[in-house]
């Protein structure tokens, strides 16, 4: 009975985690389509590389993204195991479905009439929150997310810093193909997103301590602290008695 209870609790925990990851991918897809796309901001990461591949070779971005993602998924499987890869695949699939749904059916238009600083700030905040939620709960929205997690754990860098460096590199290449103004405002959005991602991934949840790898450790309760303090005091008294 106890084993069954633990199993049900584990399923419930995983279901809640997956639901929160879905929320993160929904926010991210919403921001990319309704803010970035509708206001002609460019993209960083693998999306940006796929667009550059389209300009350079005529290859469809959908195929380009697939070619970029598959090797990273295989790498993640070897380095982090099947569970990490499955969680990443769930995030990638959910993001693609949400984005495709917005693209096909959404009638909402968020145009800011050329005031690109507004969508840049909104994009930075929303994409940072969305990506941060997904990453905090062990998922990913693309191969570039997986690489960022692996580099962050390998080098000990903050996740937001890894994202900013990689996206800025891709956007720097984009300057050869895309308008300068939109690219520079996209870099602003990426910078804001990097700060938000770092905050969302690393901020302690209530009653937990979050490590740099986004693994949550339980904080000791006040009662536990009191017990530990009493035990230390008792050991100190005994030690003094022995020494005397």
Coordinates of N, CA and C in Angstrom, one line a residue:
X1 N 0.8 -1.2 0.0 CA 0.0 0.0 0.0 C 0.9 1.3 0.0
X2 N 1.9 1.2 0.8 CA 2.8 2.4 0.9 C 3.5 2.6 -0.5
X3 N 3.9 1.5 -1.1 CA 4.5 1.6 -2.4 C 3.6 2.2 -3.5
X4 N 2.3 1.8 -3.4 CA 1.3 2.4 -4.3 C 1.1 3.9 -4.1
X5 N 1.1 4.3 -2.8 CA 0.9 5.7 -2.5 C 2.1 6.5 -3.0
X6 N 3.3 6.0 -2.9 CA 4.4 6.7 -3.4 C 4.4 6.8 -4.9
X7 N 3.9 5.7 -5.6 CA 3.8 5.8 -7.0 C 2.8 6.8 -7.5
X8 N 1.7 6.8 -6.8 CA 0.6 7.8 -7.2 C 1.1 9.2 -6.9
X9 N 1.9 9.4 -5.9 CA 2.4 10.7 -5.5 C 3.4 11.1 -6.6
X10 N 4.2 10.2 -7.1 CA 5.2 10.5 -8.1 C 4.5 10.9 -9.4
X11 N 3.4 10.1 -9.8 CA 2.7 10.4 -11.0 C 2.1 11.8 -10.9
X12 N 1.5 12.2 -9.7 CA 0.9 13.5 -9.5 C 2.0 14.6 -9.7
X13 N 3.1 14.4 -9.1 CA 4.2 15.3 -9.2 C 4.7 15.6 -10.6
X14 N 4.8 14.4 -11.3 CA 5.3 14.5 -12.7 C 4.2 15.2 -13.6
X15 N 2.9 15.0 -13.3 CA 1.8 15.6 -14.1 C 1.8 17.1 -13.8
X16 N 2.0 17.5 -12.6 CA 2.0 18.9 -12.3 C 3.2 19.6 -13.0
X17 N 4.4 18.9 -12.9 CA 5.6 19.5 -13.6 C 5.3 19.6 -15.1
X18 N 4.7 18.6 -15.7 CA 4.5 18.7 -17.1 C 3.5 19.8 -17.5
X19 N 2.4 20.0 -16.6 CA 1.5 21.1 -16.9 C 2.1 22.4 -16.8
X20 N 3.1 22.6 -15.8 CA 3.8 23.9 -15.7 C 4.7 24.1 -16.9
X21 N 5.3 23.0 -17.4 CA 6.1 23.1 -18.6 C 5.3 23.5 -19.8
X22 N 4.1 22.9 -19.9 CA 3.2 23.3 -21.0 C 2.8 24.8 -21.0
X23 N 2.6 25.3 -19.8 CA 2.4 26.8 -19.6 C 3.6 27.6 -20.1
X24 N 4.8 27.1 -19.8 CA 6.0 27.8 -20.2 C 6.1 27.8 -21.7
X25 N 5.8 26.7 -22.4 CA 5.9 26.6 -23.8 C 4.8 27.5 -24.5
X26 N 3.6 27.5 -23.9 CA 2.5 28.3 -24.4 C 2.9 29.8 -24.4
X27 N 3.5 30.3 -23.3 CA 3.9 31.7 -23.2 C 5.0 32.0 -24.2
X28 N 6.0 31.1 -24.4 CA 7.0 31.3 -25.3 C 6.5 31.3 -26.7
X29 N 5.7 30.4 -27.1 CA 5.1 30.4 -28.5 C 4.3 31.6 -28.7
X30 N 3.5 32.1 -27.7 CA 2.7 33.3 -27.8 C 3.6 34.5 -28.1
X31 N 4.7 34.6 -27.4 CA 5.5 35.8 -27.5 C 6.2 35.7 -28.9
X32 N 6.7 34.6 -29.3 CA 7.4 34.5 -30.6 C 6.5 34.9 -31.8
X33 N 5.3 34.4 -31.7 CA 4.4 34.7 -32.8 C 3.7 36.0 -32.8
X34 N 3.1 36.4 -31.6 CA 2.4 37.6 -31.5 C 3.2 38.9 -31.3
X35 N 4.4 38.7 -30.8 CA 5.3 39.9 -30.6 C 6.5 39.9 -31.6
X36 N 7.3 38.9 -31.6 CA 8.4 38.9 -32.5 C 8.0 38.9 -33.9
X37 N 7.2 37.9 -34.3 CA 6.9 37.8 -35.7 C 6.0 39.0 -36.2
X38 N 5.0 39.4 -35.4 CA 4.1 40.4 -35.9 C 4.7 41.8 -35.9
X39 N 5.9 41.9 -35.2 CA 6.6 43.2 -35.2 C 7.9 43.2 -35.9
X40 N 8.1 42.1 -36.7 CA 9.3 42.0 -37.5 C 10.6 42.0 -36.8
X41 N 10.6 41.4 -35.6 CA 11.9 41.2 -34.8 C 12.4 39.9 -35.3
X42 N 13.7 39.8 -35.4 CA 14.4 38.6 -35.9 C 14.5 37.6 -34.7
X43 N 15.2 36.5 -34.9 CA 15.3 35.5 -33.9 C 16.8 35.1 -33.6
X44 N 17.0 34.6 -32.4 CA 18.3 34.0 -32.1 C 18.3 32.5 -32.1
X45 N 19.3 31.8 -31.6 CA 19.3 30.4 -31.5 C 19.1 29.6 -32.8
X46 N 18.6 28.4 -32.6 CA 18.4 27.5 -33.8 C 17.4 28.1 -34.8
X47 N 16.4 28.8 -34.3 CA 15.4 29.4 -35.2 C 16.1 30.4 -36.1
X48 N 17.0 31.3 -35.5 CA 17.8 32.2 -36.3 C 18.7 31.5 -37.3
X49 N 19.3 30.4 -36.9 CA 20.2 29.7 -37.8 C 19.4 29.1 -39.0
X50 N 18.2 28.6 -38.7 CA 17.4 28.0 -39.7 C 17.0 29.1 -40.7
X51 N 16.7 30.3 -40.2 CA 16.3 31.4 -41.1 C 17.5 31.8 -42.0
X52 N 18.7 31.8 -41.4 CA 19.9 32.1 -42.2 C 20.1 31.0 -43.3
X53 N 19.8 29.8 -42.9 CA 20.0 28.7 -43.9 C 19.0 28.9 -45.0
X54 N 17.8 29.4 -44.7 CA 16.8 29.7 -45.8 C 17.4 30.8 -46.7
X55 N 17.9 31.8 -46.2 CA 18.5 32.9 -47.0 C 19.7 32.4 -47.8
X56 N 20.5 31.6 -47.2 CA 21.7 31.2 -47.9 C 21.5 30.1 -48.9
X57 N 20.7 29.1 -48.6 CA 20.6 27.9 -49.5 C 19.1 27.7 -50.0
X58 N 18.1 28.4 -49.4 CA 16.8 28.1 -49.8 C 16.1 27.0 -49.1
X59 N 16.8 26.4 -48.1 CA 16.3 25.3 -47.3 C 15.2 25.7 -46.4
X60 N 14.1 25.0 -46.4 CA 13.0 25.4 -45.5 C 13.4 25.4 -44.0
X61 N 13.0 26.5 -43.3 CA 13.4 26.6 -41.8 C 12.9 25.3 -41.0
X62 N 11.7 24.8 -41.5 CA 11.2 23.6 -40.7 C 12.2 22.4 -40.8
X63 N 12.8 22.2 -42.0 CA 13.8 21.2 -42.2 C 15.1 21.5 -41.6
X64 N 15.4 22.8 -41.7 CA 16.7 23.3 -41.0 C 16.6 23.1 -39.5
X65 N 15.5 23.4 -38.9 CA 15.4 23.2 -37.4 C 15.5 21.7 -37.1
X66 N 14.9 20.9 -37.9 CA 14.9 19.4 -37.6 C 16.4 18.9 -37.7
X67 N 17.1 19.4 -38.7 CA 18.5 18.9 -38.9 C 19.4 19.4 -37.8
X68 N 19.0 20.6 -37.2 CA 19.8 21.1 -36.1 C 19.4 20.4 -34.8
X69 N 18.2 20.1 -34.6 CA 17.7 19.5 -33.3 C 18.1 18.0 -33.1
X70 N 18.0 17.2 -34.2 CA 18.2 15.8 -34.1 C 19.6 15.4 -33.5
X71 N 20.7 16.0 -34.0 CA 22.0 15.6 -33.4 C 22.1 16.0 -31.9
X72 N 21.4 17.2 -31.5 CA 21.5 17.6 -30.1 C 20.7 16.6 -29.3
X73 N 19.5 16.2 -29.8 CA 18.7 15.2 -29.0 C 19.5 13.9 -28.8
X74 N 20.2 13.5 -29.8 CA 21.0 12.2 -29.7 C 22.2 12.5 -28.6
X75 N 22.8 13.6 -28.7 CA 23.8 14.0 -27.7 C 23.3 14.0 -26.3
X76 N 22.1 14.6 -26.1 CA 21.5 14.7 -24.8 C 21.2 13.3 -24.3
X77 N 20.8 12.4 -25.2 CA 20.5 11.0 -24.8 C 21.7 10.3 -24.2
X78 N 22.9 10.5 -24.9 CA 24.1 9.9 -24.4 C 24.7 10.5 -23.2
X79 N 24.5 11.8 -23.1 CA 25.2 12.6 -21.9 C 24.3 12.6 -20.7
X80 N 23.0 12.8 -20.9 CA 22.1 13.0 -19.8 C 21.0 11.9 -19.5
X81 N 21.0 10.9 -20.5 CA 20.0 9.8 -20.3 C 18.7 10.0 -21.0
X82 N 17.9 9.0 -21.0 CA 16.7 9.0 -21.8 C 15.6 9.9 -21.1
X83 N 15.6 10.0 -19.8 CA 14.6 10.9 -19.1 C 14.7 12.3 -19.5
X84 N 16.0 12.8 -19.5 CA 16.2 14.2 -20.0 C 15.8 14.4 -21.4
X85 N 16.1 13.4 -22.3 CA 15.8 13.6 -23.7 C 14.2 13.5 -23.9
X86 N 13.5 12.7 -23.1 CA 12.1 12.6 -23.2 C 11.4 13.9 -22.8
X87 N 11.9 14.5 -21.7 CA 11.4 15.8 -21.2 C 11.7 16.9 -22.3
X88 N 12.9 16.8 -22.9 CA 13.2 17.8 -23.9 C 12.3 17.7 -25.1
X89 N 12.0 16.4 -25.5 CA 11.2 16.2 -26.7 C 9.7 16.7 -26.4
X90 N 9.2 16.5 -25.2 CA 7.9 16.9 -24.8 C 7.8 18.5 -24.9
X91 N 8.9 19.1 -24.5 CA 8.9 20.6 -24.5 C 9.0 21.1 -26.0
X92 N 9.8 20.4 -26.8 CA 9.9 20.8 -28.2 C 8.6 20.6 -28.9
X93 N 8.0 19.4 -28.7 CA 6.7 19.1 -29.4 C 5.6 20.1 -29.0
X94 N 5.5 20.4 -27.7 CA 4.5 21.3 -27.2 C 4.7 22.7 -27.8
X95 N 5.9 23.2 -27.8 CA 6.2 24.5 -28.4 C 5.8 24.5 -29.9
X96 N 6.2 23.5 -30.6 CA 5.8 23.5 -32.1 C 4.3 23.5 -32.3
X97 N 3.6 22.7 -31.5 CA 2.1 22.6 -31.6 C 1.5 24.0 -31.3
X98 N 1.9 24.6 -30.2 CA 1.4 25.9 -29.8 C 1.6 26.9 -30.9
X99 N 2.9 27.0 -31.4 CA 3.2 28.0 -32.4 C 2.4 27.8 -33.6
X100 N 2.3 26.5 -34.1 CA 1.5 26.2 -35.3 C 0.1 26.6 -35.1
X101 N -0.5 26.4 -33.9 CA -1.8 26.7 -33.6 C -2.1 28.2 -33.7
X102 N -1.1 29.0 -33.1 CA -1.2 30.5 -33.2 C -1.2 30.9 -34.6
X103 N -0.2 30.3 -35.4 CA 0.0 30.7 -36.7 C -1.3 30.4 -37.6
X104 N -1.9 29.3 -37.3 CA -3.1 28.9 -38.1 C -4.4 29.6 -37.7
X105 N -4.6 29.8 -36.4 CA -5.9 30.1 -35.9 C -6.0 31.4 -35.2
X106 N -4.9 32.0 -34.7 CA -5.0 33.2 -33.9 C -5.4 34.4 -34.7
X107 N -6.4 35.2 -34.2 CA -6.7 36.5 -34.9 C -6.2 37.7 -34.1
X108 N -5.5 37.4 -33.1 CA -5.0 38.5 -32.3 C -3.8 39.2 -33.0
X109 N -3.8 40.5 -33.1 CA -2.7 41.2 -33.7 C -2.1 42.2 -32.7
X110 N -0.8 42.1 -32.4 CA -0.2 43.0 -31.4 C 0.9 43.8 -32.2
X111 N 0.4 44.8 -32.9 CA 1.4 45.7 -33.7 C 1.6 47.0 -32.9
X112 N 2.8 47.4 -32.8 CA 3.1 48.6 -32.1 C 3.6 49.8 -33.0
X113 N 3.2 49.7 -34.3 CA 3.4 50.8 -35.2 C 4.8 51.3 -35.3
X114 N 5.7 50.3 -35.3 CA 7.2 50.7 -35.5 C 7.9 51.1 -34.3
X115 N 7.2 51.2 -33.1 CA 7.9 51.5 -31.8 C 8.5 50.2 -31.3
X116 N 9.7 49.8 -31.9 CA 10.2 48.5 -31.6 C 10.7 48.3 -30.2
X117 N 10.9 49.3 -29.5 CA 11.4 49.1 -28.1 C 10.3 48.5 -27.2
X118 N 9.0 48.7 -27.6 CA 8.0 48.1 -26.8 C 7.9 46.6 -27.0
X119 N 7.8 46.1 -28.3 CA 7.8 44.7 -28.4 C 9.1 44.0 -28.0
X120 N 10.3 44.8 -28.1 CA 11.5 44.2 -27.6 C 11.5 43.9 -26.1
X121 N 11.0 44.9 -25.4 CA 10.9 44.7 -23.9 C 9.9 43.6 -23.6
X122 N 8.7 43.6 -24.2 CA 7.7 42.6 -24.0 C 8.2 41.2 -24.4
X123 N 8.9 41.1 -25.5 CA 9.4 39.8 -26.0 C 10.5 39.3 -25.0
X124 N 11.3 40.2 -24.5 CA 12.3 39.8 -23.5 C 11.7 39.2 -22.3
X125 N 10.7 39.9 -21.7 CA 10.1 39.5 -20.5 C 9.4 38.2 -20.7
X126 N 8.5 38.1 -21.7 CA 7.7 36.9 -21.9 C 8.5 35.7 -22.3
X127 N 9.4 35.9 -23.3 CA 10.2 34.7 -23.7 C 11.1 34.3 -22.5
X128 N 11.6 35.2 -21.7 CA 12.4 34.9 -20.5 C 11.6 34.1 -19.5
X129 N 10.4 34.5 -19.3 CA 9.5 33.8 -18.3 C 9.2 32.4 -18.9
X130 N 8.8 32.3 -20.2 CA 8.4 31.0 -20.8 C 9.5 30.1 -20.8
X131 N 10.7 30.5 -21.3 CA 11.8 29.6 -21.4 C 12.3 29.2 -20.0
X132 N 12.3 30.2 -19.1 CA 12.8 29.9 -17.7 C 12.0 28.9 -17.0
X133 N 10.6 28.9 -17.2 CA 9.7 27.9 -16.6 C 10.0 26.6 -17.2
X134 N 10.2 26.5 -18.5 CA 10.4 25.2 -19.1 C 11.7 24.6 -18.6
X135 N 12.8 25.4 -18.6 CA 14.1 24.9 -18.2 C 14.1 24.6 -16.7
X136 N 13.4 25.4 -15.9 CA 13.5 25.1 -14.5 C 12.9 23.7 -14.1
X137 N 11.9 23.3 -15.0 CA 11.2 22.0 -14.7 C 11.8 20.9 -15.6
X138 N 13.0 21.1 -16.2 CA 13.7 20.0 -16.8 C 13.4 19.8 -18.3
X139 N 12.6 20.7 -18.9 CA 12.3 20.6 -20.3 C 13.2 21.5 -21.2
X140 N 12.8 21.5 -22.5 CA 13.5 22.4 -23.4 C 12.5 22.7 -24.6
X141 N 12.8 23.8 -25.3 CA 11.9 24.1 -26.4 C 12.7 24.0 -27.8
X142 N 13.9 23.5 -27.7 CA 14.6 23.3 -28.9 C 16.0 22.8 -28.6
X143 N 16.8 22.4 -29.7 CA 18.1 21.9 -29.4 C 19.0 22.9 -28.8
X144 N 18.8 24.2 -29.1 CA 19.6 25.3 -28.5 C 19.4 25.4 -27.0
X145 N 18.2 25.1 -26.5 CA 18.0 25.1 -25.1 C 18.8 23.9 -24.4
X146 N 18.8 22.8 -25.1 CA 19.5 21.6 -24.5 C 21.0 21.9 -24.5
X147 N 21.5 22.5 -25.5 CA 23.0 22.9 -25.6 C 23.3 23.9 -24.5
X148 N 22.3 24.9 -24.2 CA 22.6 25.9 -23.2 C 22.6 25.2 -21.8
X149 N 21.7 24.2 -21.6 CA 21.8 23.5 -20.3 C 23.1 22.8 -20.1
X150 N 23.5 22.1 -21.2 CA 24.7 21.3 -21.1 C 25.9 22.2 -20.9
X151 N 26.0 23.3 -21.6 CA 27.1 24.2 -21.5 C 27.1 24.9 -20.1
X152 N 25.9 25.2 -19.6 CA 25.8 25.8 -18.3 C 26.3 24.9 -17.2
X153 N 26.0 23.6 -17.3 CA 26.4 22.7 -16.2 C 27.9 22.3 -16.4
X154 N 28.4 22.3 -17.7 CA 29.8 22.0 -17.9 C 30.7 23.1 -17.5
X155 N 30.3 24.4 -17.8 CA 31.2 25.5 -17.6 C 30.9 26.2 -16.2
X156 N 29.7 26.0 -15.7 CA 29.2 26.6 -14.5 C 28.7 28.0 -14.7
X157 N 28.4 28.4 -16.0 CA 27.8 29.7 -16.3 C 26.3 29.7 -16.0
X158 N 25.8 30.9 -15.8 CA 24.4 31.1 -15.6 C 23.7 30.8 -17.0
X159 N 22.5 30.2 -16.9 CA 21.8 29.8 -18.1 C 21.5 31.1 -19.0
X160 N 21.1 32.1 -18.3 CA 20.8 33.4 -19.1 C 22.1 33.9 -19.9
X161 N 23.2 33.8 -19.3 CA 24.5 34.2 -19.9 C 24.7 33.3 -21.2
X162 N 24.6 32.0 -21.1 CA 24.8 31.1 -22.2 C 23.8 31.5 -23.3
X163 N 22.5 31.7 -23.0 CA 21.6 32.1 -24.0 C 21.9 33.4 -24.7
X164 N 22.4 34.4 -23.9 CA 22.7 35.7 -24.5 C 23.9 35.6 -25.5
X165 N 24.9 34.8 -25.0 CA 26.1 34.7 -25.9 C 25.8 34.0 -27.2
X166 N 25.0 32.9 -27.1 CA 24.7 32.1 -28.3 C 23.8 32.9 -29.2
X167 N 22.7 33.5 -28.7 CA 21.8 34.3 -29.5 C 22.4 35.5 -30.1
X168 N 23.3 36.2 -29.3 CA 24.0 37.4 -29.9 C 24.9 37.0 -31.0
X169 N 25.5 35.8 -31.0 CA 26.4 35.3 -32.1 C 25.5 35.1 -33.3
X170 N 24.4 34.4 -33.2 CA 23.5 34.2 -34.3 C 23.0 35.5 -34.9
X171 N 22.6 36.4 -34.0 CA 22.0 37.7 -34.5 C 23.1 38.5 -35.1
X172 N 24.4 38.4 -34.7 CA 25.5 39.1 -35.3 C 25.6 38.6 -36.8
X173 N 25.4 37.3 -37.0 CA 25.5 36.8 -38.4 C 24.3 37.3 -39.2
X174 N 23.1 37.5 -38.5 CA 21.9 37.9 -39.2 C 22.1 39.3 -39.7
X175 N 23.0 40.1 -39.2 CA 23.2 41.5 -39.7 C 23.6 41.5 -41.2
X176 N 24.1 40.4 -41.7 CA 24.5 40.3 -43.1 C 23.3 40.0 -44.0
X177 N 22.1 39.6 -43.4 CA 21.0 39.2 -44.2 C 19.7 40.0 -43.8
X178 N 19.6 40.6 -42.6 CA 18.4 41.2 -42.1 C 18.6 42.7 -41.8
X179 N 17.6 43.5 -41.7 CA 17.7 44.9 -41.4 C 18.4 45.1 -40.1
X180 N 19.2 46.2 -40.0 CA 20.0 46.4 -38.8 C 19.1 46.8 -37.6
X181 N 18.1 47.6 -37.9 CA 17.3 48.1 -36.8 C 16.6 47.0 -36.0
X182 N 15.9 46.1 -36.8 CA 15.2 45.0 -36.2 C 16.2 44.0 -35.5
X183 N 17.3 43.8 -36.0 CA 18.3 42.9 -35.4 C 18.8 43.5 -34.1
X184 N 19.1 44.8 -34.0 CA 19.6 45.4 -32.8 C 18.5 45.4 -31.7
X185 N 17.2 45.6 -32.1 CA 16.2 45.5 -31.1 C 16.0 44.1 -30.6
X186 N 16.2 43.1 -31.5 CA 16.1 41.7 -31.1 C 17.2 41.4 -30.1
X187 N 18.4 42.0 -30.3 CA 19.5 41.8 -29.3 C 19.1 42.3 -28.0
X188 N 18.4 43.5 -28.0 CA 17.9 44.0 -26.7 C 16.9 43.0 -26.1
X189 N 16.0 42.5 -26.9 CA 15.0 41.5 -26.3 C 15.8 40.3 -25.8
X190 N 16.8 39.8 -26.5 CA 17.6 38.7 -26.0 C 18.3 39.0 -24.7
X191 N 18.8 40.2 -24.6 CA 19.5 40.6 -23.3 C 18.5 40.6 -22.1
X192 N 17.3 41.1 -22.4 CA 16.3 41.1 -21.3 C 15.9 39.7 -20.9
X193 N 15.7 38.9 -22.0 CA 15.3 37.5 -21.8 C 16.3 36.7 -21.0
X194 N 17.6 37.0 -21.2 CA 18.7 36.3 -20.5 C 18.7 36.6 -19.0
X195 N 18.3 37.9 -18.7 CA 18.2 38.2 -17.3 C 17.0 37.6 -16.6
X196 N 15.9 37.5 -17.3 CA 14.7 36.9 -16.8 C 14.9 35.4 -16.6
X197 N 15.5 34.8 -17.6 CA 15.7 33.3 -17.5 C 16.6 33.0 -16.3
X198 N 17.6 33.7 -16.1 CA 18.5 33.5 -15.0 C 17.7 33.6 -13.7
X199 N 16.8 34.7 -13.6 CA 16.0 34.9 -12.4 C 15.1 33.7 -12.2
X200 N 14.3 33.4 -13.2 CA 13.3 32.3 -13.1 C 13.9 31.0 -12.7
X201 N 15.0 30.6 -13.3 CA 15.7 29.3 -13.1 C 16.3 29.3 -11.7
X202 N 16.8 30.4 -11.2 CA 17.6 30.3 -10.0 C 16.9 30.9 -8.8
X203 N 15.8 31.6 -8.9 CA 15.2 32.1 -7.7 C 14.7 31.0 -6.8
X204 N 14.9 31.1 -5.5 CA 14.4 30.0 -4.7 C 12.9 29.9 -4.6
X205 N 12.4 28.7 -4.8 CA 10.9 28.5 -4.5 C 10.7 28.5 -3.0
X206 N 9.4 28.7 -2.7 CA 9.1 28.7 -1.2 C 9.4 27.4 -0.6
X207 N 10.3 27.5 0.4 CA 10.7 26.3 1.2 C 11.7 25.4 0.5
X208 N 12.4 26.0 -0.5 CA 13.5 25.3 -1.2 C 14.7 26.1 -1.4
X209 N 15.8 25.5 -1.7 CA 17.0 26.1 -2.2 C 17.2 25.6 -3.6
X210 N 17.4 26.5 -4.6 CA 17.6 26.1 -5.9 C 19.1 26.2 -6.3
X211 N 19.7 25.2 -6.7 CA 21.1 25.2 -7.1 C 21.2 25.7 -8.5
X212 N 22.5 25.9 -9.0 CA 22.7 26.4 -10.3 C 22.2 25.5 -11.4
X213 N 22.0 24.2 -11.1 CA 21.5 23.3 -12.1 C 20.0 23.1 -11.9
X214 N 19.3 24.1 -11.2 CA 17.9 24.1 -11.1 C 17.3 22.9 -10.3
X215 N 18.2 22.2 -9.5 CA 17.7 21.1 -8.7 C 17.3 21.7 -7.3
X216 N 16.1 21.4 -6.9 CA 15.6 22.0 -5.6 C 15.9 21.1 -4.5
X217 N 16.5 21.7 -3.4 CA 16.8 20.9 -2.2 C 15.9 21.5 -1.1
X218 N 15.3 20.6 -0.2 CA 14.5 21.1 0.9 C 15.2 21.9 1.9
X219 N 14.7 23.0 2.3 CA 15.3 23.8 3.4 C 14.9 23.1 4.7
X220 N 15.8 23.1 5.7 CA 15.5 22.6 7.0 C 14.4 23.4 7.7
X221 N 13.5 22.8 8.4 CA 12.4 23.5 9.1 C 13.0 24.2 10.3
X222 N 12.2 25.0 11.0 CA 12.6 25.7 12.2 C 12.8 24.6 13.3
X223 N 11.9 23.6 13.3 CA 12.0 22.5 14.3 C 13.3 21.8 14.1
X224 N 13.6 21.5 12.8 CA 14.9 20.7 12.6 C 16.1 21.5 13.0
X225 N 16.0 22.8 12.8 CA 17.2 23.7 13.2 C 17.3 23.6 14.7
X226 N 16.2 23.7 15.4 CA 16.2 23.7 16.8 C 16.8 22.3 17.4
X227 N 16.3 21.2 16.8 CA 16.8 19.9 17.2 C 18.3 19.8 16.9
X228 N 18.8 20.3 15.8 CA 20.2 20.3 15.4 C 21.0 21.1 16.4
X229 N 20.5 22.3 16.8 CA 21.2 23.2 17.7 C 21.3 22.5 19.1
X230 N 20.2 21.8 19.5 CA 20.2 21.2 20.8 C 21.2 20.0 20.8
X231 N 21.2 19.3 19.7 CA 22.2 18.2 19.6 C 23.6 18.6 19.7
X232 N 23.9 19.7 19.0 CA 25.2 20.3 19.0 C 25.6 20.7 20.4
X233 N 24.6 21.4 21.1 CA 24.9 21.9 22.4 C 25.2 20.7 23.4
X234 N 24.4 19.6 23.2 CA 24.5 18.5 24.1 C 25.9 17.8 23.8
X235 N 26.3 17.7 22.6 CA 27.6 17.1 22.3 C 28.7 18.0 22.8
X236 N 28.5 19.3 22.8 CA 29.6 20.2 23.3 C 29.7 20.0 24.8
X237 N 28.6 19.9 25.5 CA 28.6 19.7 27.0 C 29.2 18.4 27.4
X238 N 28.9 17.3 26.7 CA 29.5 16.0 26.9 C 31.0 16.1 26.7
X239 N 31.4 16.7 25.6 CA 32.8 16.8 25.3 C 33.6 17.5 26.4
X240 N 33.0 18.6 26.9 CA 33.6 19.4 28.0 C 33.7 18.5 29.2
X241 N 32.7 17.7 29.5 CA 32.7 16.9 30.7 C 33.8 15.8 30.6
X242 N 34.0 15.3 29.4 CA 35.0 14.3 29.2 C 36.4 14.9 29.4
X243 N 36.5 16.1 28.8 CA 37.9 16.7 28.9 C 38.2 17.1 30.3
X244 N 37.2 17.4 31.1 CA 37.5 17.8 32.5 C 37.8 16.5 33.4

